[in-house]
Amino acid sequence: MSQKNNNRHNNQIIKKTRSLLIAGNWKMYKDHNEAYNLALTLKERLADISSIKVVICPSFTSLHTVSLALKGSSLLLGAQDVHWEKEGAFTGAISPLMLLLLGCRYVIIGHSERRNLFQETNKTINLKLKAVLKENLTPILCIGETLQEREKGNTELVIEDQLKGGLVDLPAEDVGKMVLAYEPVWAIGTGKTATPKQANDVHIFIRKKIEEKVGQEIAKNMSILYGGSVKPENAKDLLREPDIDGALVGGASLNEESFEKIVRSGIDLL
Ligand code: PGA
């Protein structure tokens, strides 16, 4: 049996080679008061966690109250989207610097809901990545195939295209500062999770493509999160996979108990 399979089947042996990151994407849920209260509760519940990076991504209107709630804790703040311009006549848009000044350290970019419902393209995603990196914020770039694309056998093609288009003209050094999130669209908010093996196989493919673009060292160190119906019941099996370095959690991050359980499921893998 190969080392990889051996790791998959022996719960006791595997230890993560990269540190784990668990991010909660609160989407368009929670007003700024509710978000403050949930952030405060999470800060208390996760006060002892230092070995796993935990990032909370509330909506724009809650960034300020959540940053106040998280003061003095190791939980980090992230935004769900950003515009690429620094400032100007862009009604409704938020710049990377505005996010930075509110205390954000991370920004989700290219989430499938942004791609599908708001017509985001690889080109605008590329502009956003460059703008965010310029302000020393860490982008969490989301990529993933639809059910139709998977059924046609096009998963790798789609992933390759999203990576190619999203990373145009980004120097290797900048690619090394990013976090990637593999989120199969068919698993988002549907209750259908990719099996740990299905997810890990795509993560291996993504890492290979990153290696081809920027070299082995950066690819080896890159955090690739899995997202799509991550729950307390499946988190450990997913996080145990050698190439899965964390999770981007939607629905289950809106409840303190389930989010805490997901974070804690990573602890004994470290
Ligand atoms: P889900 O969402 O966990 O509710 O499937 C994940 C995401 O959209 O990031």
PDB file of C-alpha atoms in Angstrom, residues 51-238:
ATOM      1  CA  SER A  51      -2.377  25.865  16.962  1.00  0.00           C
ATOM      2  CA  ILE A  52      -5.105  26.401  14.349  1.00  0.00           C
ATOM      3  CA  LYS A  53      -5.705  29.680  12.539  1.00  0.00           C
ATOM      4  CA  VAL A  54      -9.360  30.668  12.782  1.00  0.00           C
ATOM      5  CA  VAL A  55     -10.736  33.356  10.470  1.00  0.00           C
ATOM      6  CA  ILE A  56     -14.211  34.896  10.702  1.00  0.00           C
ATOM      7  CA  CYS A  57     -15.658  36.488   7.557  1.00  0.00           C
ATOM      8  CA  PRO A  58     -18.853  38.427   8.329  1.00  0.00           C
ATOM      9  CA  SER A  59     -20.643  40.740   5.912  1.00  0.00           C
ATOM     10  CA  PHE A  60     -19.195  44.223   5.293  1.00  0.00           C
ATOM     11  CA  THR A  61     -21.660  45.869   7.676  1.00  0.00           C
ATOM     12  CA  SER A  62     -20.520  43.651  10.544  1.00  0.00           C
ATOM     13  CA  LEU A  63     -16.765  43.959  10.073  1.00  0.00           C
ATOM     14  CA  HIS A  64     -16.442  46.772  12.580  1.00  0.00           C
ATOM     15  CA  THR A  65     -18.452  45.211  15.410  1.00  0.00           C
ATOM     16  CA  VAL A  66     -16.815  41.820  14.858  1.00  0.00           C
ATOM     17  CA  SER A  67     -13.353  43.401  14.958  1.00  0.00           C
ATOM     18  CA  LEU A  68     -14.295  44.969  18.323  1.00  0.00           C
ATOM     19  CA  ALA A  69     -15.544  41.626  19.619  1.00  0.00           C
ATOM     20  CA  LEU A  70     -12.381  39.816  18.538  1.00  0.00           C
ATOM     21  CA  LYS A  71      -9.959  42.282  20.157  1.00  0.00           C
ATOM     22  CA  GLY A  72      -7.487  40.462  22.363  1.00  0.00           C
ATOM     23  CA  SER A  73      -8.124  37.055  20.800  1.00  0.00           C
ATOM     24  CA  SER A  74      -6.220  35.048  18.214  1.00  0.00           C
ATOM     25  CA  LEU A  75      -9.262  34.835  15.929  1.00  0.00           C
ATOM     26  CA  LEU A  76      -8.684  36.757  12.724  1.00  0.00           C
ATOM     27  CA  LEU A  77     -11.014  38.894  10.657  1.00  0.00           C
ATOM     28  CA  GLY A  78     -11.727  38.441   6.957  1.00  0.00           C
ATOM     29  CA  ALA A  79     -14.033  39.991   4.340  1.00  0.00           C
ATOM     30  CA  GLN A  80     -16.111  38.154   1.743  1.00  0.00           C
ATOM     31  CA  ASP A  81     -15.256  40.291  -1.258  1.00  0.00           C
ATOM     32  CA  VAL A  82     -13.433  43.464  -2.272  1.00  0.00           C
ATOM     33  CA  HIS A  83     -13.046  45.869  -5.162  1.00  0.00           C
ATOM     34  CA  TRP A  84      -9.691  46.212  -6.903  1.00  0.00           C
ATOM     35  CA  GLU A  85      -9.461  50.000  -7.041  1.00  0.00           C
ATOM     36  CA  LYS A  86      -7.883  51.987  -4.222  1.00  0.00           C
ATOM     37  CA  GLU A  87     -10.590  54.654  -4.183  1.00  0.00           C
ATOM     38  CA  GLY A  88     -12.798  56.585  -6.578  1.00  0.00           C
ATOM     39  CA  ALA A  89     -16.263  56.852  -8.050  1.00  0.00           C
ATOM     40  CA  PHE A  90     -17.232  53.187  -7.627  1.00  0.00           C
ATOM     41  CA  THR A  91     -20.615  53.335  -5.924  1.00  0.00           C
ATOM     42  CA  GLY A  92     -21.181  50.426  -3.589  1.00  0.00           C
ATOM     43  CA  ALA A  93     -17.611  49.172  -3.716  1.00  0.00           C
ATOM     44  CA  ILE A  94     -15.129  48.618  -0.841  1.00  0.00           C
ATOM     45  CA  SER A  95     -11.368  48.920  -1.300  1.00  0.00           C
ATOM     46  CA  PRO A  96      -8.627  46.673   0.121  1.00  0.00           C
ATOM     47  CA  LEU A  97      -7.286  49.565   2.208  1.00  0.00           C
ATOM     48  CA  MET A  98     -10.718  50.123   3.780  1.00  0.00           C
ATOM     49  CA  LEU A  99     -10.743  46.476   4.813  1.00  0.00           C
ATOM     50  CA  LEU A 100      -7.223  46.651   6.161  1.00  0.00           C
ATOM     51  CA  LEU A 101      -8.048  49.709   8.264  1.00  0.00           C
ATOM     52  CA  LEU A 102     -11.040  47.871   9.747  1.00  0.00           C
ATOM     53  CA  GLY A 103      -8.726  45.137  10.963  1.00  0.00           C
ATOM     54  CA  CYS A 104      -9.150  42.563   8.188  1.00  0.00           C
ATOM     55  CA  ARG A 105      -6.300  40.190   7.480  1.00  0.00           C
ATOM     56  CA  TYR A 106      -8.019  37.944   4.926  1.00  0.00           C
ATOM     57  CA  VAL A 107     -10.368  38.415   1.975  1.00  0.00           C
ATOM     58  CA  ILE A 108     -12.356  35.688   0.222  1.00  0.00           C
ATOM     59  CA  ILE A 109     -12.048  36.180  -3.525  1.00  0.00           C
ATOM     60  CA  GLY A 110     -13.917  34.465  -6.357  1.00  0.00           C
ATOM     61  CA  HIS A 111     -16.432  32.580  -4.244  1.00  0.00           C
ATOM     62  CA  SER A 112     -18.729  30.618  -6.568  1.00  0.00           C
ATOM     63  CA  GLU A 113     -21.685  32.731  -5.428  1.00  0.00           C
ATOM     64  CA  ARG A 114     -19.796  35.815  -6.616  1.00  0.00           C
ATOM     65  CA  ARG A 115     -18.856  34.093  -9.875  1.00  0.00           C
ATOM     66  CA  ASN A 116     -22.367  32.785 -10.576  1.00  0.00           C
ATOM     67  CA  LEU A 117     -24.709  35.391  -9.113  1.00  0.00           C
ATOM     68  CA  PHE A 118     -22.601  38.504  -9.646  1.00  0.00           C
ATOM     69  CA  GLN A 119     -20.893  37.605 -12.927  1.00  0.00           C
ATOM     70  CA  GLU A 120     -17.350  37.662 -11.587  1.00  0.00           C
ATOM     71  CA  THR A 121     -14.775  36.495 -14.077  1.00  0.00           C
ATOM     72  CA  ASN A 122     -11.229  35.225 -13.787  1.00  0.00           C
ATOM     73  CA  LYS A 123     -10.161  38.648 -15.049  1.00  0.00           C
ATOM     74  CA  THR A 124     -11.809  40.627 -12.232  1.00  0.00           C
ATOM     75  CA  ILE A 125     -10.706  37.991  -9.742  1.00  0.00           C
ATOM     76  CA  ASN A 126      -7.138  38.495 -10.946  1.00  0.00           C
ATOM     77  CA  LEU A 127      -7.454  42.273 -10.440  1.00  0.00           C
ATOM     78  CA  LYS A 128      -8.797  41.729  -6.936  1.00  0.00           C
ATOM     79  CA  LEU A 129      -5.986  39.327  -6.033  1.00  0.00           C
ATOM     80  CA  LYS A 130      -3.352  41.836  -7.128  1.00  0.00           C
ATOM     81  CA  ALA A 131      -5.006  44.713  -5.262  1.00  0.00           C
ATOM     82  CA  VAL A 132      -5.397  42.732  -2.056  1.00  0.00           C
ATOM     83  CA  LEU A 133      -1.819  41.448  -2.104  1.00  0.00           C
ATOM     84  CA  LYS A 134      -0.566  45.013  -2.581  1.00  0.00           C
ATOM     85  CA  GLU A 135      -2.146  45.901   0.799  1.00  0.00           C
ATOM     86  CA  ASN A 136      -0.648  42.819   2.444  1.00  0.00           C
ATOM     87  CA  LEU A 137      -4.024  41.211   2.966  1.00  0.00           C
ATOM     88  CA  THR A 138      -4.199  37.449   2.427  1.00  0.00           C
ATOM     89  CA  PRO A 139      -6.602  36.396  -0.322  1.00  0.00           C
ATOM     90  CA  ILE A 140      -8.518  33.138  -0.020  1.00  0.00           C
ATOM     91  CA  LEU A 141      -9.047  32.305  -3.681  1.00  0.00           C
ATOM     92  CA  CYS A 142     -12.016  29.979  -4.265  1.00  0.00           C
ATOM     93  CA  ILE A 143     -12.086  27.575  -7.184  1.00  0.00           C
ATOM     94  CA  GLY A 144     -14.299  24.621  -8.013  1.00  0.00           C
ATOM     95  CA  GLU A 145     -16.444  22.904 -10.599  1.00  0.00           C
ATOM     96  CA  THR A 146     -20.225  22.648 -10.986  1.00  0.00           C
ATOM     97  CA  LEU A 147     -22.019  19.306 -10.934  1.00  0.00           C
ATOM     98  CA  GLN A 148     -22.429  19.409 -14.693  1.00  0.00           C
ATOM     99  CA  GLU A 149     -18.721  20.033 -15.178  1.00  0.00           C
ATOM    100  CA  ARG A 150     -17.837  17.137 -12.854  1.00  0.00           C
ATOM    101  CA  GLU A 151     -20.248  14.771 -14.596  1.00  0.00           C
ATOM    102  CA  LYS A 152     -18.740  15.645 -17.949  1.00  0.00           C
ATOM    103  CA  GLY A 153     -15.315  14.782 -16.546  1.00  0.00           C
ATOM    104  CA  ASN A 154     -14.157  18.387 -16.769  1.00  0.00           C
ATOM    105  CA  THR A 155     -13.219  19.046 -13.127  1.00  0.00           C
ATOM    106  CA  GLU A 156      -9.491  19.336 -13.806  1.00  0.00           C
ATOM    107  CA  LEU A 157     -10.014  21.493 -16.892  1.00  0.00           C
ATOM    108  CA  VAL A 158     -12.179  23.936 -14.950  1.00  0.00           C
ATOM    109  CA  ILE A 159      -9.780  24.122 -12.015  1.00  0.00           C
ATOM    110  CA  GLU A 160      -6.841  24.628 -14.344  1.00  0.00           C
ATOM    111  CA  ASP A 161      -8.657  27.405 -16.184  1.00  0.00           C
ATOM    112  CA  GLN A 162      -9.635  29.184 -12.935  1.00  0.00           C
ATOM    113  CA  LEU A 163      -6.066  28.987 -11.659  1.00  0.00           C
ATOM    114  CA  LYS A 164      -4.568  30.092 -14.952  1.00  0.00           C
ATOM    115  CA  GLY A 165      -6.930  33.055 -15.346  1.00  0.00           C
ATOM    116  CA  GLY A 166      -6.912  34.060 -11.702  1.00  0.00           C
ATOM    117  CA  LEU A 167      -3.143  34.018 -11.313  1.00  0.00           C
ATOM    118  CA  VAL A 168      -2.182  35.865 -14.516  1.00  0.00           C
ATOM    119  CA  ASP A 169       0.979  37.960 -14.016  1.00  0.00           C
ATOM    120  CA  LEU A 170       1.218  37.211 -10.317  1.00  0.00           C
ATOM    121  CA  PRO A 171       4.847  36.783  -9.265  1.00  0.00           C
ATOM    122  CA  ALA A 172       5.725  33.529  -7.515  1.00  0.00           C
ATOM    123  CA  GLU A 173       6.342  35.388  -4.290  1.00  0.00           C
ATOM    124  CA  ASP A 174       2.740  36.683  -4.305  1.00  0.00           C
ATOM    125  CA  VAL A 175       1.291  33.288  -5.152  1.00  0.00           C
ATOM    126  CA  GLY A 176       3.117  32.001  -2.088  1.00  0.00           C
ATOM    127  CA  LYS A 177       1.219  34.463   0.106  1.00  0.00           C
ATOM    128  CA  MET A 178      -2.210  33.236  -0.964  1.00  0.00           C
ATOM    129  CA  VAL A 179      -4.566  30.642   0.443  1.00  0.00           C
ATOM    130  CA  LEU A 180      -6.618  28.522  -1.961  1.00  0.00           C
ATOM    131  CA  ALA A 181     -10.014  27.004  -1.286  1.00  0.00           C
ATOM    132  CA  TYR A 182     -11.338  24.119  -3.342  1.00  0.00           C
ATOM    133  CA  GLU A 183     -15.122  24.391  -3.227  1.00  0.00           C
ATOM    134  CA  PRO A 184     -17.024  22.084  -5.565  1.00  0.00           C
ATOM    135  CA  VAL A 185     -20.120  24.138  -6.395  1.00  0.00           C
ATOM    136  CA  TRP A 186     -22.366  21.061  -6.088  1.00  0.00           C
ATOM    137  CA  ALA A 187     -21.342  20.686  -2.443  1.00  0.00           C
ATOM    138  CA  ILE A 188     -21.979  24.280  -1.339  1.00  0.00           C
ATOM    139  CA  GLY A 189     -25.051  24.652   0.851  1.00  0.00           C
ATOM    140  CA  THR A 190     -26.464  21.386  -0.499  1.00  0.00           C
ATOM    141  CA  GLY A 191     -25.525  18.986   2.272  1.00  0.00           C
ATOM    142  CA  LYS A 192     -23.579  16.961  -0.327  1.00  0.00           C
ATOM    143  CA  THR A 193     -19.935  16.802   0.627  1.00  0.00           C
ATOM    144  CA  ALA A 194     -17.154  15.580  -1.593  1.00  0.00           C
ATOM    145  CA  THR A 195     -15.782  12.393  -0.085  1.00  0.00           C
ATOM    146  CA  PRO A 196     -12.419  12.912   1.607  1.00  0.00           C
ATOM    147  CA  LYS A 197     -10.749  11.057  -1.260  1.00  0.00           C
ATOM    148  CA  GLN A 198     -12.574  13.028  -3.974  1.00  0.00           C
ATOM    149  CA  ALA A 199     -11.544  16.269  -2.295  1.00  0.00           C
ATOM    150  CA  ASN A 200      -7.977  15.202  -1.623  1.00  0.00           C
ATOM    151  CA  ASP A 201      -7.500  14.098  -5.237  1.00  0.00           C
ATOM    152  CA  VAL A 202      -8.462  17.569  -6.463  1.00  0.00           C
ATOM    153  CA  HIS A 203      -6.202  19.163  -3.836  1.00  0.00           C
ATOM    154  CA  ILE A 204      -3.297  17.076  -5.134  1.00  0.00           C
ATOM    155  CA  PHE A 205      -4.103  18.259  -8.657  1.00  0.00           C
ATOM    156  CA  ILE A 206      -4.255  21.908  -7.537  1.00  0.00           C
ATOM    157  CA  ARG A 207      -0.909  21.588  -5.760  1.00  0.00           C
ATOM    158  CA  LYS A 208       0.599  20.070  -8.898  1.00  0.00           C
ATOM    159  CA  LYS A 209      -0.630  23.011 -10.998  1.00  0.00           C
ATOM    160  CA  ILE A 210       0.778  25.492  -8.464  1.00  0.00           C
ATOM    161  CA  GLU A 211       4.074  23.625  -8.566  1.00  0.00           C
ATOM    162  CA  GLU A 212       4.163  23.877 -12.351  1.00  0.00           C
ATOM    163  CA  LYS A 213       3.581  27.610 -12.127  1.00  0.00           C
ATOM    164  CA  VAL A 214       5.767  28.675  -9.222  1.00  0.00           C
ATOM    165  CA  GLY A 215       7.856  25.705  -8.121  1.00  0.00           C
ATOM    166  CA  GLN A 216       7.833  22.924  -5.600  1.00  0.00           C
ATOM    167  CA  GLU A 217       8.757  24.888  -2.497  1.00  0.00           C
ATOM    168  CA  ILE A 218       5.811  27.298  -2.728  1.00  0.00           C
ATOM    169  CA  ALA A 219       3.398  24.534  -3.733  1.00  0.00           C
ATOM    170  CA  LYS A 220       4.490  22.379  -0.808  1.00  0.00           C
ATOM    171  CA  ASN A 221       3.836  25.171   1.693  1.00  0.00           C
ATOM    172  CA  MET A 222       0.576  26.422   0.207  1.00  0.00           C
ATOM    173  CA  SER A 223      -2.597  26.074   2.297  1.00  0.00           C
ATOM    174  CA  ILE A 224      -5.435  24.553   0.303  1.00  0.00           C
ATOM    175  CA  LEU A 225      -8.749  24.555   2.153  1.00  0.00           C
ATOM    176  CA  TYR A 226     -11.794  22.441   1.344  1.00  0.00           C
ATOM    177  CA  GLY A 227     -15.263  23.981   1.354  1.00  0.00           C
ATOM    178  CA  GLY A 228     -18.736  22.629   0.688  1.00  0.00           C
ATOM    179  CA  SER A 229     -21.090  21.346   3.417  1.00  0.00           C
ATOM    180  CA  VAL A 230     -18.328  20.930   5.998  1.00  0.00           C
ATOM    181  CA  LYS A 231     -20.021  19.898   9.255  1.00  0.00           C
ATOM    182  CA  PRO A 232     -18.895  18.614  12.665  1.00  0.00           C
ATOM    183  CA  GLU A 233     -19.745  15.091  11.423  1.00  0.00           C
ATOM    184  CA  ASN A 234     -17.441  15.129   8.404  1.00  0.00           C
ATOM    185  CA  ALA A 235     -14.776  17.689   9.318  1.00  0.00           C
ATOM    186  CA  LYS A 236     -12.283  15.305  10.868  1.00  0.00           C
ATOM    187  CA  ASP A 237     -12.316  12.871   7.961  1.00  0.00           C
ATOM    188  CA  LEU A 238     -11.746  15.716   5.512  1.00  0.00           C
TER     189      LEU A 238
END
